[in-house]
């Protein structure tokens, strides 16, 4: 699933972010960046997806 979200984050950045964090300020920021240009939106999407997965893995190690 992570690979699919990363690919969607590159091709359709808001969709990748939506599948990762849902509706919220992060999605709105990504939509704005994507409207300003595809590259900033894609970079932000990949960063959000990677950080979310990193945080999820870190929380799993605590317990």
C-alpha positions as YAML, in Angstrom:
chain: A
units: angstrom
residues:
- id: 1
  name: UNK
  ca: [0.00, 0.00, 0.00]
- id: 2
  name: UNK
  ca: [2.89, 2.37, 0.74]
- id: 3
  name: UNK
  ca: [4.25, 1.95, -2.78]
- id: 4
  name: UNK
  ca: [0.83, 2.73, -4.27]
- id: 5
  name: UNK
  ca: [0.51, 5.88, -2.15]
- id: 6
  name: UNK
  ca: [4.01, 6.99, -3.16]
- id: 7
  name: UNK
  ca: [3.24, 6.47, -6.85]
- id: 8
  name: UNK
  ca: [-0.03, 8.37, -6.49]
- id: 9
  name: UNK
  ca: [1.86, 11.07, -4.62]
- id: 10
  name: UNK
  ca: [4.07, 11.51, -7.66]
- id: 11
  name: UNK
  ca: [1.34, 11.35, -10.30]
- id: 12
  name: UNK
  ca: [-1.66, 12.84, -8.44]
- id: 13
  name: UNK
  ca: [-0.25, 14.48, -5.31]
- id: 14
  name: UNK
  ca: [-3.54, 15.40, -3.56]
- id: 15
  name: UNK
  ca: [-4.85, 11.85, -3.93]
- id: 16
  name: UNK
  ca: [-1.73, 10.36, -2.36]
- id: 17
  name: UNK
  ca: [-1.97, 12.80, 0.57]
- id: 18
  name: UNK
  ca: [-5.70, 12.15, 0.97]
- id: 19
  name: UNK
  ca: [-5.14, 8.39, 1.16]
- id: 20
  name: UNK
  ca: [-2.43, 8.95, 3.77]
- id: 21
  name: UNK
  ca: [-3.82, 11.59, 6.14]
- id: 22
  name: UNK
  ca: [-7.41, 12.20, 5.01]
- id: 23
  name: UNK
  ca: [-9.07, 15.60, 4.84]
- id: 24
  name: UNK
  ca: [-7.30, 18.31, 6.79]
- id: 25
  name: UNK
  ca: [-4.84, 21.17, 6.58]
- id: 26
  name: UNK
  ca: [-2.14, 18.97, 5.06]
- id: 27
  name: UNK
  ca: [-4.41, 18.11, 2.14]
- id: 28
  name: UNK
  ca: [-5.33, 21.76, 1.61]
- id: 29
  name: UNK
  ca: [-1.64, 22.76, 1.60]
- id: 30
  name: UNK
  ca: [-0.92, 20.04, -0.93]
- id: 31
  name: UNK
  ca: [-3.78, 21.14, -3.19]
- id: 32
  name: UNK
  ca: [-2.47, 24.71, -3.08]
- id: 33
  name: UNK
  ca: [1.07, 23.58, -3.89]
- id: 34
  name: UNK
  ca: [-0.21, 21.39, -6.73]
- id: 35
  name: UNK
  ca: [-2.16, 24.33, -8.19]
- id: 36
  name: UNK
  ca: [1.01, 26.42, -8.05]
- id: 37
  name: UNK
  ca: [2.92, 23.68, -9.80]
- id: 38
  name: UNK
  ca: [2.99, 19.93, -10.13]
- id: 39
  name: UNK
  ca: [6.56, 19.57, -8.81]
- id: 40
  name: UNK
  ca: [6.03, 21.34, -5.45]
- id: 41
  name: UNK
  ca: [2.85, 19.32, -4.89]
- id: 42
  name: UNK
  ca: [4.62, 16.06, -5.66]
- id: 43
  name: UNK
  ca: [7.56, 16.84, -3.40]
- id: 44
  name: UNK
  ca: [5.20, 17.72, -0.56]
- id: 45
  name: UNK
  ca: [3.13, 14.59, -1.12]
- id: 46
  name: UNK
  ca: [6.13, 12.26, -1.04]
- id: 47
  name: UNK
  ca: [7.42, 14.01, 2.09]
- id: 48
  name: UNK
  ca: [4.03, 13.71, 3.86]
- id: 49
  name: UNK
  ca: [3.69, 10.02, 2.95]
- id: 50
  name: UNK
  ca: [7.24, 9.21, 4.07]
- id: 51
  name: UNK
  ca: [6.92, 11.10, 7.36]
- id: 52
  name: UNK
  ca: [3.55, 9.52, 8.11]
- id: 53
  name: UNK
  ca: [4.91, 6.02, 7.57]
- id: 54
  name: UNK
  ca: [8.02, 6.83, 9.63]
- id: 55
  name: UNK
  ca: [5.88, 8.08, 12.52]
- id: 56
  name: UNK
  ca: [3.59, 5.04, 12.26]
- id: 57
  name: UNK
  ca: [6.58, 2.70, 12.42]
- id: 58
  name: UNK
  ca: [8.06, 4.59, 15.36]
- id: 59
  name: UNK
  ca: [4.79, 4.35, 17.33]
- id: 60
  name: UNK
  ca: [4.73, 0.60, 16.71]
- id: 61
  name: UNK
  ca: [8.20, 0.24, 18.28]
- id: 62
  name: UNK
  ca: [7.12, 1.97, 21.51]
- id: 63
  name: UNK
  ca: [4.59, -0.68, 22.44]
...
